[in-house]
Amino acid sequence: MKKWTLASVLFLLCLLFLFPDQGRKIQVNAEDDSDELANPPKVEDKLGAVPNGLSTDSDVVKRESESMSKKTLRNTAEKFEFQAEVSRLMDIIINSLYSNKDIFLRELISNASDALDKIRFLSLTDKEVLGEGDTAKTEILIKLDKEKRILSIRDRGIGMTKEDLIKNLGTIAKSGTSAFVEKMQTSGDLNLIGQFGVGFYSVYLVADYVEVISKNNEDKQYVWESKADGQFAISEDTWNEPLGRGTEIRLHLREEAGEYLEEAKLKDLVKKYSEFINFPIYLWATKEVEKEVPADDDESSDEEETKESSSEEDTEEEKEEEEAEKKPKTKTIKETTHEWELLNDVKAIWLRNPKEVTDEEYTKFYQSLAKDFSDDKPMSWSHFTAEGDVEFKAVLYIPPKAPQDLYESYYNSNKASIKLYVRRVFISDEFDELLPKYLSFLQGLVDSDTLPLNVSREMLQQHSSLKTIKKKLIRKALDMIRKIADEDPDENEGKDKKDVEKSGDDDEKKGQYTKFWNEFGKSIKLGIIEDAANRNRLAKLLRFESTKSGGKLTSLDQYISRMKSGQKDIFYITGTNKEQLEKSPFLERLSKKGYEVIFFTDPVDEYLMQYLMDYEDKKFQNVSKEGLKLGKDSKDKEVKENFKELTKWWKGTLASEKVDDVKISNRLADTPCVVVTSKFGWSANMERIMQAQTLSDANKQAYMRGKRVLEINPRHPIIKELRERVATDPEDGNVKQTARLMYQTALFESGFLLDDPKDFASRVYDSVKSSLSISPDVAVEEEDEAEEPETETETKDDTSSKAEADEMKDEL
């Protein structure tokens, strides 16, 4: 038996050695049955086999096409889960009913442009990063495969490493992701996706399976793939054509997205959204060209045979010339060819003459620059060339709306809105030195020929030329804003007719400055606080409502033109809202005498007026602070003398209330008294703002609180009666109680927060008792405490509980 077994084994081994090729065929067939790649050829082994790409084994091509057709993630790939916020974002996009799905192409082209900008910047100091041949070309390529329903967008930009693919396309929920999700839930406008840095995910508007093939100089070529089902996979790419460097995105389009397989559709989208991208965009286009080919003999016409010979006048020489001119017979046919067609051949807009650029082109360039493709046009723009020590060209825009988070992270945000180019090479959009923070809402571009190219961004930020550029940009920006006001008919009401004619009466410009102020007015105020050099220019742009503005915005120049003769100060008051300020007792006498008072209702206004001390030689006066002057009154000394005893007594009575002084008021008409603060201390409004701060410290704020002064109206009957009572009996408890109550009421009416609201309420109730002739010693009746009878339900519950307890005892 053992001999037979040994002989069988030897026989089988001989068969295996005799037929080795059969074994290989069995292995290949097993691989063909699998949907996944098994031992694919390596890129390094195939480089150079074909001049323009990778020579791929036919079996590999078959397996790859099967994998793509089934749109399954490869088993050999490393799987990852999308982070929660990214998954949430993708769900919103995939399930979006938003009709404009065209935005996906502009987002991918924009991302490709950013990648090309990065590699071009690196090439300034290291030319080798670009590579050679086709790899060195900075361009964007779009290609269609109608049979497989694949749309490919390729760039030769910086590319992504494996770590970049994980970080940028799935696992890190950047701030833009949550901001976009929040914006989508409030407005539902998917068109804004590019402004939040999450534009890549718009691919799932049209595709159900996406591949991202990317090669960075610092890493191997990798493939990122996902079906947007909560996970993505990354694997080393050993089957696709080597990119050299850059990224190719393949969109496997949905059935309902077939329109994006049409070349005409893609051309229209590039023309609409990406016409001003700074890199060439090519489409692998199909063209039909007419071509002449030799005609078949059977198809030749017999025209010459049927031609009647001309008149007898034809000479033999003419006949010979005709025969010589005879050519071989041909026919014209249409032949289909493919070639790369350039889609954006528009010259960089900032290099053109402003007179040659149309408003539509400026609008399209703004949309491309700011990634804002809403229907609203920018409010204004300025296209100029600066010459001198520093030469540069620039285009500045005022957006139609303020960004949602413009002031939320004003001092912490490093987001810049001005792109810096040096000799048409994009350098950075992260330079805070180009514009101050208060103008960060502007969008634009600066291209300089004098700045150095071969330095780092950190060194460039310290370059002296940037200071000169900044000064000129600020000047042009403020001129652009002022121009909106000058051309607004609403701003020119009351001016001379000549001035109105100069400004124009265009309906489109009507109300434009009011719109600007509502969106960006706070930035102008912050500029007055931060930019001392341009404070006067910014003050001219300031707008507000006043007691004489009729509900419209007015300027400081218009205020001064309406000032009364002899008025030296510009009067203003700060508070929570206009309606409250209009009823303020501080305005009573000012209004009666015809003085105009400015309403400042924004919290930042309190800080603003600490820096804006004067304008056109006119000083600002807060009417809620002491020092208000309304002309001389001959009876002032006499009135003060008559009420001297009362003011002295009242100050002593309010000693515990921290009242600095009691004076005769020159600002009251109908109100008995008000509380004002010292000239250089906090106003009531400012005190309330500071107390509302999250990290406020009451002890540290105490020294900034303005000294409180009680001002009384000597013409009011209550004040006159108090004077008589005090003169009769200065120790009368009821009179002292009334004096304290009046002070607390004036404190509350003047906008202060009461230190002890309970004490104030008690004094009011005591005053009510007195007016109703109720004795102050009468106590509140006590409530009778009657015993509540046991309810029937409770009795039943007690009985059942007792029965259950007895049963438990029996069981024990």
CSV table of N, CA and C in Angstrom, one decimal, residues 680-786:
chain,number,residue,atom,x,y,z
A,680,PHE,N,-15.9,113.0,31.1
A,680,PHE,CA,-14.9,112.0,30.6
A,680,PHE,C,-15.1,110.6,31.1
A,681,GLY,N,-16.2,110.4,31.8
A,681,GLY,CA,-16.6,109.1,32.3
A,681,GLY,C,-17.5,108.3,31.3
A,682,TRP,N,-17.9,107.1,31.7
A,682,TRP,CA,-18.8,106.4,30.9
A,682,TRP,C,-20.2,107.0,31.0
A,683,SER,N,-20.9,106.9,29.8
A,683,SER,CA,-22.3,107.3,29.8
A,683,SER,C,-23.1,106.1,30.4
A,684,ALA,N,-24.4,106.4,30.6
A,684,ALA,CA,-25.3,105.3,31.1
A,684,ALA,C,-25.3,104.1,30.1
A,685,ASN,N,-25.3,104.4,28.8
A,685,ASN,CA,-25.4,103.4,27.8
A,685,ASN,C,-24.1,102.6,27.8
A,686,MET,N,-22.9,103.3,27.9
A,686,MET,CA,-21.6,102.6,27.9
A,686,MET,C,-21.5,101.7,29.2
A,687,GLU,N,-22.0,102.2,30.3
A,687,GLU,CA,-21.9,101.4,31.5
A,687,GLU,C,-22.7,100.2,31.4
A,688,ARG,N,-23.9,100.2,30.7
A,688,ARG,CA,-24.7,99.0,30.5
A,688,ARG,C,-24.0,98.0,29.6
A,689,ILE,N,-23.4,98.6,28.6
A,689,ILE,CA,-22.7,97.7,27.6
A,689,ILE,C,-21.5,97.0,28.3
A,690,MET,N,-20.8,97.7,29.1
A,690,MET,CA,-19.6,97.0,29.8
A,690,MET,C,-20.1,96.0,30.8
A,691,GLN,N,-21.2,96.3,31.5
A,691,GLN,CA,-21.7,95.3,32.5
A,691,GLN,C,-22.2,94.0,31.8
A,692,ALA,N,-22.5,94.1,30.5
A,692,ALA,CA,-23.1,93.0,29.8
A,692,ALA,C,-22.0,92.1,29.2
A,693,GLN,N,-20.7,92.5,29.3
A,693,GLN,CA,-19.6,91.7,28.8
A,693,GLN,C,-19.4,90.5,29.6
A,694,THR,N,-19.1,89.4,28.9
A,694,THR,CA,-19.0,88.1,29.6
A,694,THR,C,-18.0,88.0,30.7
A,695,LEU,N,-16.8,88.6,30.4
A,695,LEU,CA,-15.7,88.5,31.3
A,695,LEU,C,-15.5,89.9,32.1
A,696,SER,N,-16.6,90.6,32.2
A,696,SER,CA,-16.4,91.9,32.9
A,696,SER,C,-16.1,91.8,34.4
A,697,ASP,N,-15.4,92.7,34.9
A,697,ASP,CA,-15.0,92.7,36.3
A,697,ASP,C,-15.5,94.0,36.9
A,698,ALA,N,-16.5,94.0,37.8
A,698,ALA,CA,-17.1,95.2,38.3
A,698,ALA,C,-16.1,96.0,39.1
A,699,ASN,N,-15.1,95.4,39.8
A,699,ASN,CA,-14.2,96.1,40.6
A,699,ASN,C,-13.2,96.9,39.7
A,700,LYS,N,-12.8,96.3,38.6
A,700,LYS,CA,-11.9,97.0,37.7
A,700,LYS,C,-12.6,98.1,36.9
A,701,GLN,N,-13.9,98.0,36.7
A,701,GLN,CA,-14.6,99.0,35.9
A,701,GLN,C,-15.1,100.2,36.8
A,702,ALA,N,-15.0,100.1,38.1
A,702,ALA,CA,-15.5,101.2,38.9
A,702,ALA,C,-14.8,102.5,38.7
A,703,TYR,N,-13.5,102.5,38.3
A,703,TYR,CA,-12.8,103.8,38.2
A,703,TYR,C,-13.2,104.5,36.8
A,704,MET,N,-13.8,103.7,35.9
A,704,MET,CA,-14.3,104.3,34.6
A,704,MET,C,-15.7,104.8,34.7
A,705,ARG,N,-16.5,104.4,35.7
A,705,ARG,CA,-17.8,104.9,35.8
A,705,ARG,C,-17.9,106.4,36.0
A,706,GLY,N,-18.7,107.1,35.2
A,706,GLY,CA,-18.7,108.5,35.3
A,706,GLY,C,-19.4,108.9,36.6
A,707,LYS,N,-19.0,110.0,37.2
A,707,LYS,CA,-19.6,110.6,38.4
A,707,LYS,C,-21.0,111.0,38.1
A,708,ARG,N,-21.9,110.6,38.9
A,708,ARG,CA,-23.3,110.9,38.6
A,708,ARG,C,-23.7,112.3,39.3
A,709,VAL,N,-24.4,113.1,38.4
A,709,VAL,CA,-24.9,114.4,38.8
A,709,VAL,C,-26.4,114.4,38.6
A,710,LEU,N,-27.1,114.8,39.7
A,710,LEU,CA,-28.6,115.0,39.6
A,710,LEU,C,-28.9,116.4,39.1
A,711,GLU,N,-29.5,116.6,38.0
A,711,GLU,CA,-29.9,117.9,37.5
A,711,GLU,C,-31.4,118.0,37.7
A,712,ILE,N,-31.8,119.2,38.3
A,712,ILE,CA,-33.2,119.4,38.6
A,712,ILE,C,-33.8,120.5,37.7
A,713,ASN,N,-35.1,120.4,37.4
A,713,ASN,CA,-35.7,121.5,36.6
A,713,ASN,C,-36.4,122.5,37.5
A,714,PRO,N,-35.9,123.7,37.6
A,714,PRO,CA,-36.4,124.7,38.6
A,714,PRO,C,-37.8,125.2,38.3
A,715,ARG,N,-38.2,124.9,37.1
A,715,ARG,CA,-39.6,125.4,36.7
A,715,ARG,C,-40.7,124.4,36.9
A,716,HIS,N,-40.3,123.2,37.3
A,716,HIS,CA,-41.3,122.1,37.5
A,716,HIS,C,-42.0,122.2,38.9
A,717,PRO,N,-43.3,122.0,38.9
A,717,PRO,CA,-44.0,122.2,40.2
A,717,PRO,C,-43.5,121.3,41.3
A,718,ILE,N,-43.1,120.0,41.0
A,718,ILE,CA,-42.6,119.1,42.0
A,718,ILE,C,-41.4,119.7,42.7
A,719,ILE,N,-40.5,120.2,41.9
A,719,ILE,CA,-39.2,120.8,42.4
A,719,ILE,C,-39.5,122.0,43.3
A,720,LYS,N,-40.5,122.8,42.8
A,720,LYS,CA,-40.9,124.0,43.6
A,720,LYS,C,-41.5,123.6,45.0
A,721,GLU,N,-42.3,122.6,45.0
A,721,GLU,CA,-42.9,122.2,46.2
A,721,GLU,C,-41.9,121.6,47.2
A,722,LEU,N,-41.0,120.8,46.6
A,722,LEU,CA,-39.9,120.3,47.4
A,722,LEU,C,-39.1,121.4,48.1
A,723,ARG,N,-38.8,122.4,47.3
A,723,ARG,CA,-38.1,123.5,47.9
A,723,ARG,C,-38.8,124.1,49.1
A,724,GLU,N,-40.1,124.3,49.0
A,724,GLU,CA,-40.9,124.8,50.1
A,724,GLU,C,-40.9,123.9,51.3
A,725,ARG,N,-41.1,122.6,51.0
A,725,ARG,CA,-41.1,121.6,52.1
A,725,ARG,C,-39.7,121.6,52.9
A,726,VAL,N,-38.7,121.6,52.1
A,726,VAL,CA,-37.3,121.6,52.7
A,726,VAL,C,-37.1,122.8,53.6
A,727,ALA,N,-37.6,123.9,53.0
A,727,ALA,CA,-37.4,125.2,53.8
A,727,ALA,C,-38.2,125.2,55.1
A,728,THR,N,-39.4,124.5,55.1
A,728,THR,CA,-40.2,124.4,56.3
A,728,THR,C,-39.6,123.4,57.3
A,729,ASP,N,-39.3,122.2,56.8
A,729,ASP,CA,-38.8,121.1,57.7
A,729,ASP,C,-37.8,120.2,57.0
A,730,PRO,N,-36.5,120.5,57.0
A,730,PRO,CA,-35.5,119.7,56.3
A,730,PRO,C,-35.4,118.3,56.8
A,731,GLU,N,-35.9,118.0,58.0
A,731,GLU,CA,-35.7,116.7,58.6
A,731,GLU,C,-37.0,115.8,58.4
A,732,ASP,N,-37.9,116.3,57.6
A,732,ASP,CA,-39.2,115.6,57.3
A,732,ASP,C,-38.8,114.2,56.6
A,733,GLY,N,-39.2,113.1,57.2
A,733,GLY,CA,-38.9,111.8,56.7
A,733,GLY,C,-39.6,111.6,55.3
A,734,ASN,N,-40.8,112.0,55.2
A,734,ASN,CA,-41.6,111.8,54.0
A,734,ASN,C,-40.9,112.6,52.8
A,735,VAL,N,-40.4,113.8,53.1
A,735,VAL,CA,-39.7,114.6,52.0
A,735,VAL,C,-38.4,113.9,51.6
A,736,LYS,N,-37.7,113.3,52.6
A,736,LYS,CA,-36.5,112.6,52.2
A,736,LYS,C,-36.8,111.4,51.4
A,737,GLN,N,-37.9,110.7,51.8
A,737,GLN,CA,-38.3,109.5,51.0
A,737,GLN,C,-38.6,109.9,49.6
A,738,THR,N,-39.3,111.0,49.4
A,738,THR,CA,-39.7,111.4,48.1
A,738,THR,C,-38.5,111.8,47.3
A,739,ALA,N,-37.5,112.5,47.9
A,739,ALA,CA,-36.3,112.9,47.2
A,739,ALA,C,-35.5,111.7,46.7
A,740,ARG,N,-35.4,110.6,47.5
A,740,ARG,CA,-34.7,109.4,47.1
A,740,ARG,C,-35.4,108.7,46.0
A,741,LEU,N,-36.8,108.7,46.1
A,741,LEU,CA,-37.6,108.0,45.0
A,741,LEU,C,-37.4,108.8,43.7
A,742,MET,N,-37.4,110.1,43.8
A,742,MET,CA,-37.2,110.9,42.5
A,742,MET,C,-35.9,110.6,41.9
A,743,TYR,N,-34.8,110.5,42.7
A,743,TYR,CA,-33.5,110.3,42.2
A,743,TYR,C,-33.5,108.9,41.5
A,744,GLN,N,-34.0,107.9,42.2
A,744,GLN,CA,-34.0,106.5,41.6
A,744,GLN,C,-34.8,106.5,40.3
A,745,THR,N,-35.9,107.2,40.3
A,745,THR,CA,-36.7,107.3,39.0
A,745,THR,C,-36.0,108.0,37.9
A,746,ALA,N,-35.3,109.1,38.2
A,746,ALA,CA,-34.5,109.8,37.3
A,746,ALA,C,-33.3,108.9,36.8
A,747,LEU,N,-32.8,108.1,37.7
A,747,LEU,CA,-31.7,107.2,37.3
A,747,LEU,C,-32.1,106.2,36.3
A,748,PHE,N,-33.3,105.6,36.6
A,748,PHE,CA,-33.9,104.6,35.7
A,748,PHE,C,-34.2,105.3,34.3
A,749,GLU,N,-34.8,106.5,34.3
A,749,GLU,CA,-35.3,107.1,33.1
A,749,GLU,C,-34.1,107.6,32.3
A,750,SER,N,-33.0,107.8,32.9
A,750,SER,CA,-31.7,108.3,32.2
A,750,SER,C,-30.9,107.2,31.6
A,751,GLY,N,-31.4,105.9,31.8
A,751,GLY,CA,-30.7,104.8,31.2
A,751,GLY,C,-29.8,104.0,32.0
A,752,PHE,N,-29.7,104.3,33.3
A,752,PHE,CA,-28.9,103.5,34.2
A,752,PHE,C,-29.6,102.3,34.7
A,753,LEU,N,-28.7,101.3,35.1
A,753,LEU,CA,-29.3,100.1,35.8
A,753,LEU,C,-29.3,100.3,37.3
A,754,LEU,N,-30.3,100.0,37.9
A,754,LEU,CA,-30.4,100.3,39.4
A,754,LEU,C,-29.6,99.2,40.1
A,755,ASP,N,-28.9,99.7,41.1
A,755,ASP,CA,-28.1,98.8,41.9
A,755,ASP,C,-29.0,97.9,42.8
A,756,ASP,N,-30.1,98.5,43.3
A,756,ASP,CA,-31.0,97.7,44.2
A,756,ASP,C,-32.4,97.9,43.7
A,757,PRO,N,-32.9,97.1,42.7
A,757,PRO,CA,-34.2,97.3,42.2
A,757,PRO,C,-35.3,97.0,43.3
A,758,LYS,N,-35.0,96.2,44.3
A,758,LYS,CA,-36.0,95.9,45.3
A,758,LYS,C,-36.2,97.1,46.2
A,759,ASP,N,-35.2,97.9,46.5
A,759,ASP,CA,-35.4,99.1,47.2
A,759,ASP,C,-36.2,100.1,46.5
A,760,PHE,N,-36.0,100.2,45.2
A,760,PHE,CA,-36.7,101.1,44.3
A,760,PHE,C,-38.2,100.7,44.3
A,761,ALA,N,-38.5,99.4,44.2
A,761,ALA,CA,-39.9,98.9,44.2
A,761,ALA,C,-40.6,99.2,45.5
A,762,SER,N,-39.8,99.0,46.6
A,762,SER,CA,-40.4,99.3,47.9
A,762,SER,C,-40.8,100.7,48.1
A,763,ARG,N,-40.0,101.6,47.6
A,763,ARG,CA,-40.3,103.1,47.7
A,763,ARG,C,-41.5,103.4,46.9
A,764,VAL,N,-41.7,102.8,45.7
A,764,VAL,CA,-42.8,103.1,44.9
A,764,VAL,C,-44.1,102.6,45.6
A,765,TYR,N,-44.0,101.4,46.2
A,765,TYR,CA,-45.2,100.9,46.9
A,765,TYR,C,-45.6,101.7,48.1
A,766,ASP,N,-44.6,102.2,48.8
A,766,ASP,CA,-44.8,103.1,49.9
A,766,ASP,C,-45.5,104.4,49.4
A,767,SER,N,-45.0,104.9,48.3
A,767,SER,CA,-45.6,106.1,47.7
A,767,SER,C,-47.1,105.9,47.3
A,768,VAL,N,-47.4,104.7,46.8
A,768,VAL,CA,-48.7,104.3,46.4
A,768,VAL,C,-49.6,104.3,47.7
A,769,LYS,N,-49.1,103.7,48.7
A,769,LYS,CA,-49.8,103.6,50.0
A,769,LYS,C,-50.2,105.0,50.5
A,770,SER,N,-49.2,105.9,50.4
A,770,SER,CA,-49.5,107.2,50.9
A,770,SER,C,-50.5,107.9,50.1
A,771,SER,N,-50.5,107.7,48.7
A,771,SER,CA,-51.5,108.4,47.9
A,771,SER,C,-52.9,107.8,48.1
A,772,LEU,N,-53.0,106.6,48.6
A,772,LEU,CA,-54.2,105.9,48.9
A,772,LEU,C,-54.6,106.1,50.3
A,773,SER,N,-53.9,106.9,51.1
A,773,SER,CA,-54.1,107.1,52.5
A,773,SER,C,-54.1,105.8,53.3
A,774,ILE,N,-53.2,104.9,53.0
A,774,ILE,CA,-53.0,103.7,53.7
A,774,ILE,C,-51.9,103.8,54.6
A,775,SER,N,-52.1,103.4,55.9
A,775,SER,CA,-51.0,103.5,56.9
A,775,SER,C,-49.8,102.7,56.5
A,776,PRO,N,-48.6,103.2,56.5
A,776,PRO,CA,-47.4,102.5,56.2
A,776,PRO,C,-47.1,101.3,57.1
A,777,ASP,N,-47.8,101.3,58.3
A,777,ASP,CA,-47.6,100.2,59.3
A,777,ASP,C,-48.5,99.0,59.1
A,778,VAL,N,-49.5,99.2,58.2
A,778,VAL,CA,-50.4,98.1,57.9
A,778,VAL,C,-49.7,96.9,57.3
A,779,ALA,N,-49.8,95.7,57.9
A,779,ALA,CA,-49.1,94.5,57.4
A,779,ALA,C,-50.0,93.7,56.5
A,780,VAL,N,-49.4,92.9,55.7
A,780,VAL,CA,-50.2,92.0,54.8
A,780,VAL,C,-50.8,90.9,55.6
A,781,GLU,N,-52.1,90.6,55.3
A,781,GLU,CA,-52.8,89.5,56.0
A,781,GLU,C,-52.1,88.2,55.8
A,782,GLU,N,-52.0,87.4,56.9
A,782,GLU,CA,-51.4,86.1,56.8
A,782,GLU,C,-52.5,85.1,56.3
A,783,GLU,N,-52.0,84.1,55.5
A,783,GLU,CA,-52.9,83.1,55.0
A,783,GLU,C,-53.3,82.1,56.0
A,784,ASP,N,-54.6,81.7,56.1
A,784,ASP,CA,-55.0,80.7,57.1
A,784,ASP,C,-54.5,79.3,56.6
A,785,GLU,N,-53.9,78.6,57.5
A,785,GLU,CA,-53.3,77.3,57.2
A,785,GLU,C,-54.3,76.2,57.7
A,786,ALA,N,-55.3,75.9,56.9
A,786,ALA,CA,-56.3,74.9,57.2
A,786,ALA,C,-55.8,73.5,56.8
